[in-house]
Short mmCIF file of C-alpha atoms in Angstrom, two decimals:
data_model
loop_
_atom_site.label_atom_id
_atom_site.label_comp_id
_atom_site.label_asym_id
_atom_site.label_seq_id
_atom_site.Cartn_x
_atom_site.Cartn_y
_atom_site.Cartn_z
CA MET A 1087 -10.05 9.21 -1.26
CA ASN A 1088 -7.58 9.13 2.19
CA TYR A 1089 -5.75 5.92 2.66
CA VAL A 1090 -4.96 3.73 5.52
CA SER A 1091 -2.49 1.01 5.76
CA ILE A 1092 -1.18 -0.77 8.00
CA SER A 1093 1.19 -4.31 8.26
CA CYS A 1094 2.26 -6.91 10.87
CA ARG A 1095 4.32 -9.88 10.85
CA TRP A 1096 4.56 -12.78 13.76
CA ILE A 1097 6.28 -15.31 14.16
CA VAL A 1098 4.70 -18.71 15.30
CA ASP A 1099 6.74 -21.40 16.68
CA ALA A 1100 4.33 -23.89 17.37
CA CYS A 1101 0.77 -24.50 16.11
CA LEU A 1102 -2.21 -26.80 15.28
CA ALA A 1103 -2.66 -25.19 12.61
CA ARG A 1104 -1.87 -25.64 8.51
CA PRO A 1105 0.10 -22.68 6.92
CA GLU A 1106 -2.90 -22.71 4.73
CA VAL A 1107 -5.74 -22.70 8.34
CA LEU A 1108 -3.74 -20.33 9.97
CA ILE A 1109 -3.68 -17.33 7.64
CA LYS A 1110 -7.28 -17.77 6.32
CA TYR A 1111 -8.24 -17.87 9.42
CA PHE A 1112 -6.31 -14.98 10.36
CA LEU A 1113 -8.10 -12.80 7.18
CA GLU A 1114 -11.22 -14.18 7.50
CA MET A 1115 -11.30 -12.91 12.19
CA ALA A 1116 -9.97 -9.70 10.23
CA ILE A 1117 -12.53 -9.24 8.05
CA GLN A 1118 -15.05 -9.66 10.81
CA HIS A 1119 -13.79 -6.94 12.67
CA LEU A 1120 -13.64 -4.41 9.62
CA PRO A 1121 -16.51 -2.43 8.59
CA GLU A 1122 -18.46 -3.90 5.55
CA ASN A 1123 -18.52 -3.23 2.19
CA ILE A 1124 -14.94 -0.46 2.15
CA LEU A 1125 -12.52 0.05 -0.20
CA GLY A 1126 -9.58 -1.85 -0.02
CA HIS A 1127 -8.22 -5.16 0.57
CA ILE A 1128 -6.04 -7.33 2.89
CA LYS A 1129 -3.42 -9.35 2.24
CA GLY A 1130 -1.02 -11.43 3.40
CA TYR A 1131 1.63 -15.14 3.85
CA ALA A 1132 2.51 -18.08 6.24
CA GLU A 1133 6.24 -18.48 5.00
CA PHE A 1134 7.65 -21.95 6.31
CA ASP A 1135 11.18 -23.63 5.33
CA GLY A 1136 10.18 -24.74 1.79
CA GLY A 1137 7.21 -22.38 0.84
CA ALA A 1138 4.16 -20.28 1.62
CA VAL A 1139 0.92 -20.00 1.35
CA PHE A 1140 -0.98 -15.96 0.04
CA ALA A 1141 -4.38 -15.42 1.09
CA SER A 1142 -5.79 -12.27 -0.21
CA SER A 1143 -9.86 -10.74 0.02
CA PRO A 1144 -11.78 -7.45 -0.54
CA LEU A 1145 -14.52 -6.98 1.81
CA ILE A 1146 -17.31 -6.77 -1.10
CA PRO A 1147 -18.07 -9.01 -0.35
CA PRO A 1148 -14.68 -11.09 1.45
CA GLU A 1149 -13.84 -13.91 -0.03
CA VAL A 1150 -10.44 -15.41 1.11
CA LYS A 1151 -8.35 -16.59 -2.25
CA LEU A 1152 -5.34 -18.63 -1.51
CA HIS A 1153 -2.13 -19.30 -3.56
CA GLN A 1154 0.51 -21.68 -2.20
CA THR A 1155 4.04 -22.78 -3.17
CA GLY A 1156 5.85 -25.79 -1.41
CA ASP A 1157 4.76 -28.22 0.94
CA TYR A 1158 4.78 -27.80 4.67
CA HIS A 1159 6.05 -30.50 6.81
CA GLY A 1160 6.26 -28.74 10.42
CA GLY A 1161 8.15 -26.00 12.28
CA LYS A 1162 7.59 -22.40 12.49
CA MET A 1163 5.90 -19.90 10.60
CA PHE A 1164 6.31 -16.21 9.54
CA ILE A 1165 2.41 -14.64 9.09
CA ASN A 1166 2.64 -11.35 7.67
CA VAL A 1167 -0.61 -9.46 7.05
CA THR A 1168 -1.07 -6.17 4.81
CA MET A 1169 -4.79 -4.37 4.96
CA ILE A 1170 -5.22 -1.10 2.72
CA PHE A 1171 -8.43 0.16 3.57
CA ALA A 1172 -10.12 3.70 1.81
CA ASP A 1173 -11.92 6.74 3.82
CA GLN A 1174 -10.59 4.77 7.75
CA SER A 1175 -9.41 5.32 10.29
CA HIS A 1176 -6.04 3.90 12.09
CA GLU A 1177 -7.26 2.97 14.68
CA ILE A 1178 -10.52 0.08 13.07
CA LEU A 1179 -7.64 -1.34 10.89
CA SER A 1180 -5.46 -1.45 14.15
CA GLN A 1181 -8.37 -2.97 16.06
CA ALA A 1182 -9.04 -5.53 13.50
CA MET A 1183 -6.16 -6.91 12.93
CA ASP A 1184 -4.93 -7.29 16.93
CA LEU A 1185 -8.70 -9.05 17.09
CA ALA A 1186 -7.54 -11.10 14.79
CA ARG A 1187 -4.51 -12.34 16.27
CA GLN A 1188 -6.32 -12.66 19.38
CA LYS A 1189 -8.78 -15.12 18.58
CA THR A 1190 -6.30 -16.64 16.16
CA THR A 1191 -4.37 -17.56 18.98
CA ALA A 1192 -7.23 -18.63 20.76
CA ARG A 1193 -8.28 -20.51 18.08
CA TRP A 1194 -4.92 -22.68 17.43
CA HIS A 1195 -3.32 -22.32 20.29
CA CYS A 1196 -0.32 -20.39 18.86
CA ASP A 1197 1.13 -17.59 20.29
CA LEU A 1198 1.64 -14.95 17.28
CA LYS A 1199 5.36 -13.16 18.86
CA GLU A 1200 5.31 -9.91 16.88
CA ILE A 1201 8.61 -9.02 14.94
CA SER A 1202 7.44 -5.58 13.56
CA GLY A 1203 4.77 -3.31 12.73
CA ASP A 1204 3.97 -0.52 10.88
CA ARG A 1205 0.88 0.91 11.74
CA ARG A 1206 1.23 4.14 9.21
CA ASN A 1207 -1.26 6.39 7.58
CA GLY A 1208 -1.50 6.02 3.57
CA ASP A 1209 -1.87 9.40 2.00
CA MET B 1500 7.21 1.14 -26.95
CA VAL B 1501 11.21 0.09 -27.70
CA SER B 1502 14.33 1.50 -25.76
CA ASP B 1503 17.92 1.79 -26.14
CA HIS B 1504 18.59 -1.60 -26.06
CA GLY B 1505 14.92 -2.66 -27.31
CA VAL B 1506 13.90 -3.73 -23.61
CA LYS B 1507 9.67 -3.19 -23.08
CA ILE B 1508 8.24 -1.11 -20.17
CA ILE B 1509 4.95 -3.07 -19.80
CA ALA B 1510 2.76 -1.02 -16.77
CA VAL B 1511 0.37 -3.47 -14.78
CA TYR B 1512 -1.93 -1.68 -13.00
CA GLY B 1513 -5.30 -1.28 -11.36
CA PHE B 1514 -7.32 -0.15 -8.14
CA LEU B 1515 -6.54 -2.69 -5.14
CA GLY B 1516 -7.66 -6.55 -5.63
CA SER B 1517 -7.92 -6.49 -8.86
CA GLY B 1518 -5.16 -9.26 -9.89
CA LYS B 1519 -2.50 -6.99 -10.88
CA THR B 1520 0.14 -9.57 -9.58
CA THR B 1521 -1.63 -12.44 -10.31
CA VAL B 1522 -1.73 -10.41 -14.91
CA MET B 1523 2.10 -10.36 -13.40
CA LEU B 1524 3.17 -13.58 -12.79
CA GLN B 1525 1.88 -15.17 -15.65
CA LEU B 1526 3.15 -12.44 -18.34
CA ALA B 1527 6.26 -13.05 -15.99
CA ARG B 1528 6.48 -16.83 -16.87
CA ALA B 1529 5.27 -16.54 -20.07
CA ILE B 1530 8.60 -14.67 -20.55
CA VAL B 1531 10.83 -16.53 -19.31
CA ALA B 1532 9.45 -19.78 -21.27
CA GLY B 1533 9.98 -17.80 -24.56
CA GLY B 1534 13.43 -17.95 -23.00
CA ARG B 1535 13.94 -14.24 -22.81
CA LYS B 1536 14.29 -12.50 -19.50
CA ALA B 1537 12.56 -10.32 -17.40
CA ALA B 1538 12.85 -7.80 -14.27
CA LEU B 1539 9.68 -7.19 -12.13
CA ILE B 1540 9.16 -3.49 -10.32
CA VAL B 1541 6.85 -3.70 -7.34
CA ASN B 1542 5.42 -0.40 -5.86
CA GLU B 1543 3.92 -1.88 -2.10
CA ALA B 1544 2.30 -0.10 0.87
CA GLY B 1545 3.57 -1.30 4.21
CA ASP B 1546 6.00 -2.52 4.98
CA VAL B 1547 5.15 -6.14 4.06
CA PRO B 1548 5.94 -7.85 0.58
CA VAL B 1549 3.03 -9.68 -0.31
CA ASP B 1550 3.25 -9.14 -3.50
CA GLY B 1551 7.03 -8.99 -3.88
CA LYS B 1552 7.18 -12.26 -1.99
CA LEU B 1553 4.47 -14.13 -4.30
CA LEU B 1554 6.84 -12.76 -7.08
CA GLU B 1555 10.02 -13.31 -5.68
CA VAL B 1556 9.18 -17.19 -4.41
CA SER B 1557 7.64 -17.91 -8.15
CA GLY B 1558 11.66 -17.48 -9.14
CA LEU B 1559 11.38 -13.84 -10.21
CA PRO B 1560 13.95 -10.95 -10.01
CA VAL B 1561 12.35 -8.62 -8.14
CA LYS B 1562 12.48 -5.13 -6.87
CA GLU B 1563 10.78 -3.32 -4.14
CA ILE B 1564 9.40 0.53 -4.07
CA PHE B 1565 8.16 0.59 -0.51
CA ALA B 1566 8.02 4.82 -0.95
CA GLY B 1567 4.00 5.83 -0.14
CA CYS B 1568 1.28 6.08 -2.40
CA ILE B 1569 1.54 9.23 -4.26
CA CYS B 1570 3.35 9.03 -7.12
CA CYS B 1571 4.91 11.84 -6.40
CA THR B 1572 6.66 11.04 -4.19
CA ILE B 1573 7.77 7.21 -6.24
CA VAL B 1574 8.30 8.51 -9.06
CA GLY B 1575 12.08 9.08 -8.52
CA ASP B 1576 12.68 5.53 -6.81
CA PHE B 1577 10.95 4.10 -10.80
CA ILE B 1578 12.96 6.08 -12.33
CA GLU B 1579 16.47 5.50 -10.51
CA THR B 1580 15.19 1.33 -10.77
CA LEU B 1581 14.37 1.50 -13.91
CA ARG B 1582 17.58 3.64 -14.65
CA VAL B 1583 20.21 0.35 -13.27
CA LEU B 1584 17.95 -2.27 -14.72
CA ARG B 1585 18.44 -0.85 -17.81
CA GLN B 1586 22.07 -1.23 -17.83
CA ASP B 1587 21.43 -4.66 -18.41
CA PRO B 1588 21.69 -5.24 -22.15
CA THR B 1589 20.45 -9.16 -22.03
CA LEU B 1590 16.92 -7.67 -19.96
CA ALA B 1591 14.16 -8.22 -22.39
CA TYR B 1592 11.30 -7.24 -20.82
CA ILE B 1593 10.47 -4.56 -17.20
CA LEU B 1594 7.70 -4.71 -16.07
CA ILE B 1595 6.11 -2.50 -13.31
CA GLU B 1596 3.66 -2.57 -10.58
CA PRO B 1597 2.55 0.55 -9.15
CA SER B 1598 0.35 0.05 -5.76
CA GLY B 1599 -3.30 -0.49 -6.12
CA MET B 1600 -3.65 3.22 -4.79
CA ALA B 1601 -1.33 4.57 -7.05
CA ASP B 1602 -1.86 7.65 -9.68
CA ALA B 1603 -0.90 5.57 -12.03
CA PRO B 1604 -1.08 8.03 -14.51
CA ASN B 1605 0.29 10.42 -13.82
CA LEU B 1606 3.04 7.85 -12.82
CA PHE B 1607 3.43 7.60 -16.50
CA THR B 1608 3.21 10.51 -17.55
CA SER B 1609 6.27 11.30 -15.41
CA LEU B 1610 8.20 8.30 -16.45
CA GLU B 1611 7.61 8.64 -19.88
CA LYS B 1612 9.66 12.08 -19.66
CA HIS B 1613 11.93 11.09 -17.68
CA THR B 1614 12.75 7.94 -19.05
CA PHE B 1615 11.82 9.21 -22.98
CA LEU B 1616 10.78 4.97 -22.64
CA GLU B 1617 7.06 4.66 -23.39
CA VAL B 1618 4.91 2.35 -21.00
CA ILE B 1619 2.92 0.09 -22.89
CA LYS B 1620 -0.13 -0.29 -20.24
CA LEU B 1621 -2.58 -2.54 -18.94
CA VAL B 1622 -5.54 -1.65 -16.77
CA ILE B 1623 -6.43 -4.66 -14.73
CA LEU B 1624 -10.08 -3.82 -14.07
CA ASP B 1625 -12.05 -6.00 -11.30
CA GLY B 1626 -15.25 -7.23 -12.91
CA PRO B 1627 -17.23 -7.85 -10.08
CA ARG B 1628 -16.38 -4.94 -8.81
CA LEU B 1629 -16.37 -2.28 -11.54
CA PRO B 1630 -19.95 -1.04 -11.00
CA LEU B 1631 -19.58 -0.32 -7.14
CA LEU B 1632 -15.59 0.36 -7.63
CA LEU B 1633 -16.85 3.60 -10.72
CA LYS B 1634 -19.27 4.72 -7.91
CA ALA B 1635 -17.06 4.86 -5.73
CA ALA B 1636 -13.80 5.95 -6.97
CA GLY B 1637 -15.01 7.20 -10.33
CA THR B 1638 -12.37 9.92 -10.62
CA LEU B 1639 -9.68 7.19 -10.21
CA ILE B 1640 -10.53 4.30 -12.52
CA HIS B 1641 -12.10 6.77 -15.34
CA LYS B 1642 -8.02 8.61 -15.50
CA GLN B 1643 -6.88 4.49 -15.72
CA VAL B 1644 -9.43 3.82 -18.21
CA GLU B 1645 -8.50 6.86 -19.80
CA VAL B 1646 -4.46 6.21 -20.95
CA ALA B 1647 -4.60 2.22 -20.43
CA GLY B 1648 -3.86 0.11 -24.16
CA ILE B 1649 -4.99 -3.04 -23.72
CA ILE B 1650 -7.92 -3.44 -20.99
CA LEU B 1651 -8.09 -6.72 -19.05
CA LEU B 1652 -11.00 -7.74 -17.45
CA ASN B 1653 -10.76 -9.34 -14.06
CA LYS B 1654 -12.72 -12.28 -12.73
CA ILE B 1655 -15.28 -12.59 -15.18
CA ASP B 1656 -15.92 -16.05 -13.67
CA ALA B 1657 -17.18 -14.65 -11.18
CA LEU B 1658 -19.92 -12.38 -12.96
CA THR B 1659 -23.10 -13.81 -13.77
CA SER B 1660 -24.52 -13.85 -17.38
CA GLU B 1661 -26.48 -10.08 -16.45
CA SER B 1662 -24.07 -8.63 -14.13
CA ARG B 1663 -21.80 -9.57 -17.30
CA GLY B 1664 -23.89 -7.34 -19.80
CA GLU B 1665 -23.73 -4.59 -17.35
CA VAL B 1666 -20.44 -4.23 -16.72
CA GLN B 1667 -19.38 -4.29 -20.23
CA THR B 1668 -21.84 -1.81 -20.91
CA LEU B 1669 -20.27 -0.08 -18.45
CA LEU B 1670 -16.84 -0.43 -20.05
CA ALA B 1671 -18.23 -0.05 -23.70
CA ASN B 1672 -19.08 3.15 -22.54
CA LEU B 1673 -15.60 4.37 -21.06
CA HIS B 1674 -13.30 3.27 -23.59
CA PRO B 1675 -14.70 1.88 -26.91
CA HIS B 1676 -11.65 2.44 -28.75
CA VAL B 1677 -9.08 0.10 -27.12
CA SER B 1678 -8.73 -3.67 -27.05
CA ILE B 1679 -11.19 -5.16 -24.26
CA HIS B 1680 -10.38 -8.58 -23.23
CA GLU B 1681 -12.60 -11.10 -20.89
CA VAL B 1682 -10.09 -12.87 -18.07
CA SER B 1683 -9.74 -15.56 -14.86
CA ALA B 1684 -6.41 -15.04 -14.46
CA LEU B 1685 -6.67 -17.30 -11.43
CA GLU B 1686 -7.71 -19.56 -13.97
CA GLY B 1687 -5.10 -18.41 -16.42
CA ILE B 1688 -4.72 -15.82 -19.43
CA PRO B 1689 -5.21 -17.10 -23.08
CA GLN B 1690 -1.75 -18.16 -24.72
CA GLU B 1691 -3.16 -15.27 -27.42
CA ILE B 1692 -4.06 -12.16 -25.15
CA VAL B 1693 -0.38 -12.77 -23.29
CA HIS B 1694 1.26 -12.98 -26.42
CA GLN B 1695 -0.54 -9.82 -27.34
CA VAL B 1696 0.62 -7.31 -24.34
CA LEU B 1697 3.95 -8.92 -25.21
CA GLN B 1698 4.32 -7.78 -28.56
#
């Protein structure tokens, strides 16, 4: 079994969505653009001043679960997402990540500015 | 099980998405609630420490290891981190979470060989996905279960009575000689199971 993982971080200065909505939507959009029934999972969190909302989902079947610490009272957010899947190409995961970013940006009128990206292959 | 000053090493391992971090969090909280001190070592794939962050914002001390997913490349980092942590005589537990794609049994063998510590092995199995995982990653799952001291069959709240019976049969055939506990870690692990793990 060959694993591939990619990770990305973005900063969001202003957004119509609250962090729990934003991170859940992002993961759902990424899942929409991944092959069905693949082994592995996608996880991430939206961090804000005073807390964070964590989200994760497998793909068999997809089910995004959330866990929140602290309360959001506005301000910028940091979005962090990692995907780890077995026997997939780096390009497929990277494309799903990019499409999720585009759809999230369009849906919630927010600009996700990339801070850093790790698009390395697993072993 | 007991090392130089009595620190216990508990490994919480299992396939990707099985619920390892949720279990780690509850074990660590139980340790702290009992007035004892715990340190956590988390091995993650990728540059974004999602699991480590979750544990960290919960107020727990976390050491993160990001080096790859093959155990021969991370075992050195684990050994060094354990060496540093063991210098704290007030530490009662060290909880370690290898990446969900790690060959955890080989990691444990190396850790025990190099540190002369016994690792308490708690495997977390994803109940609803176990039949599929046995087909797709059977060798890995068999190895994980084979070395386990305790098995947590997680996410039972997502199993129907029929699928629960199927999973129980599969599991009994895999490893009938160790404690198997059915839990929903998200809803909370029963205290008696937490105590058994921490004993």
